[in-house]
Amino acid sequence: MGSTLFYLSRPVVVLWQLMVLFFDGDGWIVKKGWMEPTENECAWHGISCLDGVISKLELEQNRLVGKIIPEIAMWEKIYVLSLGNDYGAPEEERNELIMPLPSFLSNLTYLKVMNLEGVGLTSTIPEDLFSSWPHLESLYLNNNDI
């Protein structure tokens, strides 16, 4: 019975996490599929899945505003987190996630690529963060205040 309950509740939990991320999504540039009940989240713009589990979140230069939500840390199998901006990106397209680099990102132990370039990160990088990412190949944190 316990495994059946987990199977039934998993999609609800994932959808809740994505709804939290999309909370201020009205201003996003591209939001194809987001919160459309007929679409599987693996088909939404910026999301890729492996075996039905979110593995990539790629929403660069999409006018995301706010903070990196802690719910992202629940996607333990994610290996690409890309929310950054290209150098010189037009102001009206830029993601603005003005906050310290969150320590909860250390839960993403499968992370290979993280791009938070030019999003407005502040403060310092938590000391233990890099030891949590044994698979990390590419890290883009330039053009921030860290």
GROMACS .gro file of C-alpha atoms in nm:
model
  146
    1MET     CA    1   0.000   0.000   0.000
    2GLY     CA    2   0.283   0.242   0.084
    3SER     CA    3   0.443   0.214  -0.261
    4THR     CA    4   0.105   0.271  -0.429
    5LEU     CA    5   0.054   0.588  -0.225
    6PHE     CA    6   0.399   0.714  -0.325
    7TYR     CA    7   0.327   0.641  -0.692
    8LEU     CA    8   0.001   0.832  -0.679
    9SER     CA    9   0.137   1.127  -0.482
   10ARG     CA   10   0.460   1.178  -0.680
   11PRO     CA   11   0.302   1.363  -0.976
   12VAL     CA   12   0.111   1.588  -0.736
   13VAL     CA   13   0.432   1.675  -0.550
   14VAL     CA   14   0.619   1.750  -0.875
   15LEU     CA   15   0.334   1.965  -1.004
   16TRP     CA   16   0.324   2.154  -0.674
   17GLN     CA   17   0.699   2.221  -0.699
   18LEU     CA   18   0.660   2.347  -1.056
   19MET     CA   19   0.364   2.566  -0.957
   20VAL     CA   20   0.582   2.727  -0.687
   21LEU     CA   21   0.850   2.795  -0.949
   22PHE     CA   22   0.594   2.937  -1.193
   23PHE     CA   23   0.414   3.148  -0.929
   24ASP     CA   24   0.533   3.474  -1.092
   25GLY     CA   25   0.552   3.322  -1.439
   26ASP     CA   26   0.308   3.561  -1.605
   27GLY     CA   27   0.604   3.778  -1.702
   28TRP     CA   28   0.808   3.495  -1.852
   29ILE     CA   29   0.903   3.534  -2.217
   30VAL     CA   30   0.846   3.167  -2.307
   31LYS     CA   31   0.609   2.956  -2.099
   32LYS     CA   32   0.489   2.695  -2.349
   33GLY     CA   33   0.315   2.412  -2.168
   34TRP     CA   34   0.352   2.557  -1.816
   35MET     CA   35   0.045   2.485  -1.605
   36GLU     CA   36  -0.150   2.354  -1.902
   37PRO     CA   37  -0.343   2.053  -1.770
   38THR     CA   38  -0.315   1.864  -2.100
   39GLU     CA   39   0.065   1.877  -2.108
   40ASN     CA   40   0.303   1.648  -1.920
   41GLU     CA   41   0.565   1.859  -1.738
   42CYS     CA   42   0.839   1.683  -1.935
   43ALA     CA   43   0.707   1.863  -2.246
   44TRP     CA   44   0.706   2.210  -2.089
   45HIS     CA   45   0.947   2.475  -2.211
   46GLY     CA   46   1.281   2.447  -2.032
   47ILE     CA   47   1.221   2.106  -1.875
   48SER     CA   48   1.379   1.780  -1.985
   49CYS     CA   49   1.321   1.441  -1.825
   50LEU     CA   50   1.486   1.101  -1.813
   51ASP     CA   51   1.254   0.810  -1.739
   52GLY     CA   52   0.980   1.058  -1.643
   53VAL     CA   53   1.195   1.237  -1.383
   54ILE     CA   54   1.304   1.600  -1.425
   55SER     CA   55   1.671   1.600  -1.521
   56LYS     CA   56   1.719   1.947  -1.669
   57LEU     CA   57   1.577   2.290  -1.592
   58GLU     CA   58   1.688   2.537  -1.859
   59LEU     CA   59   1.512   2.873  -1.840
   60GLU     CA   60   1.790   3.111  -1.941
   61GLN     CA   61   1.697   3.470  -2.022
   62ASN     CA   62   1.328   3.412  -1.965
   63ARG     CA   63   1.253   3.705  -1.733
   64LEU     CA   64   1.240   3.496  -1.415
   65VAL     CA   65   1.217   3.730  -1.117
   66GLY     CA   66   1.246   3.648  -0.749
   67LYS     CA   67   1.448   3.378  -0.578
   68ILE     CA   68   1.566   3.029  -0.650
   69ILE     CA   69   1.299   2.822  -0.480
   70PRO     CA   70   1.406   2.564  -0.222
   71GLU     CA   71   1.175   2.309  -0.386
   72ILE     CA   72   1.436   2.270  -0.661
   73ALA     CA   73   1.648   2.083  -0.405
   74MET     CA   74   1.388   1.806  -0.408
   75TRP     CA   75   1.478   1.723  -0.771
   76GLU     CA   76   1.775   1.513  -0.667
   77LYS     CA   77   1.827   1.365  -1.016
   78ILE     CA   78   1.860   1.700  -1.190
   79TYR     CA   79   2.195   1.733  -1.364
   80VAL     CA   80   2.152   2.065  -1.549
   81LEU     CA   81   2.028   2.379  -1.375
   82SER     CA   82   2.052   2.672  -1.612
   83LEU     CA   83   1.879   2.995  -1.511
   84GLY     CA   84   2.151   3.239  -1.619
   85ASN     CA   85   2.180   3.523  -1.867
   86ASP     CA   86   2.418   3.569  -2.157
   87TYR     CA   87   2.663   3.855  -2.116
   88GLY     CA   88   2.504   4.166  -2.262
   89ALA     CA   89   2.153   4.017  -2.269
   90PRO     CA   90   1.881   4.279  -2.313
   91GLU     CA   91   1.747   4.404  -1.979
   92GLU     CA   92   1.391   4.304  -2.070
   93GLU     CA   93   1.494   3.938  -2.112
   94ARG     CA   94   1.719   3.898  -1.809
   95ASN     CA   95   1.646   3.667  -1.517
   96GLU     CA   96   1.680   3.847  -1.184
   97LEU     CA   97   1.729   3.617  -0.888
   98ILE     CA   98   1.885   3.863  -0.647
   99MET     CA   99   1.983   3.657  -0.343
  100PRO     CA  100   2.279   3.476  -0.189
  101LEU     CA  101   2.374   3.147  -0.357
  102PRO     CA  102   2.148   2.908  -0.164
  103SER     CA  103   2.308   2.625   0.032
  104PHE     CA  104   2.011   2.397  -0.047
  105LEU     CA  105   2.160   2.354  -0.395
  106SER     CA  106   2.406   2.116  -0.229
  107ASN     CA  107   2.124   1.855  -0.239
  108LEU     CA  108   2.163   1.838  -0.619
  109THR     CA  109   2.435   1.575  -0.600
  110TYR     CA  110   2.397   1.467  -0.967
  111LEU     CA  111   2.457   1.823  -1.091
  112LYS     CA  112   2.690   1.842  -1.392
  113VAL     CA  113   2.613   2.192  -1.520
  114MET     CA  114   2.497   2.498  -1.329
  115ASN     CA  115   2.450   2.831  -1.501
  116LEU     CA  116   2.351   3.125  -1.282
  117GLU     CA  117   2.548   3.380  -1.480
  118GLY     CA  118   2.445   3.741  -1.430
  119VAL     CA  119   2.127   3.680  -1.231
  120GLY     CA  120   2.220   3.910  -0.942
  121LEU     CA  121   2.357   3.664  -0.687
  122THR     CA  122   2.498   3.834  -0.378
  123SER     CA  123   2.712   3.744  -0.077
  124THR     CA  124   2.957   3.454  -0.076
  125ILE     CA  125   2.957   3.097  -0.198
  126PRO     CA  126   2.886   2.845   0.084
  127GLU     CA  127   3.210   2.660   0.159
  128ASP     CA  128   3.066   2.309   0.145
  129LEU     CA  129   2.878   2.359  -0.180
  130PHE     CA  130   3.140   2.226  -0.420
  131SER     CA  131   3.210   1.909  -0.223
  132SER     CA  132   2.843   1.819  -0.272
  133TRP     CA  133   2.879   1.814  -0.651
  134PRO     CA  134   3.121   1.534  -0.740
  135HIS     CA  135   2.994   1.524  -1.101
  136LEU     CA  136   3.015   1.900  -1.167
  137GLU     CA  137   3.174   1.977  -1.505
  138SER     CA  138   3.066   2.336  -1.576
  139LEU     CA  139   2.983   2.620  -1.339
  140TYR     CA  140   2.883   2.969  -1.456
  141LEU     CA  141   2.855   3.226  -1.178
  142ASN     CA  142   3.025   3.524  -1.345
  143ASN     CA  143   2.867   3.869  -1.361
  144ASN     CA  144   2.720   3.843  -1.011
  145ASP     CA  145   2.804   4.022  -0.685
  146ILE     CA  146   2.972   3.726  -0.515
   0.00000   0.00000   0.00000
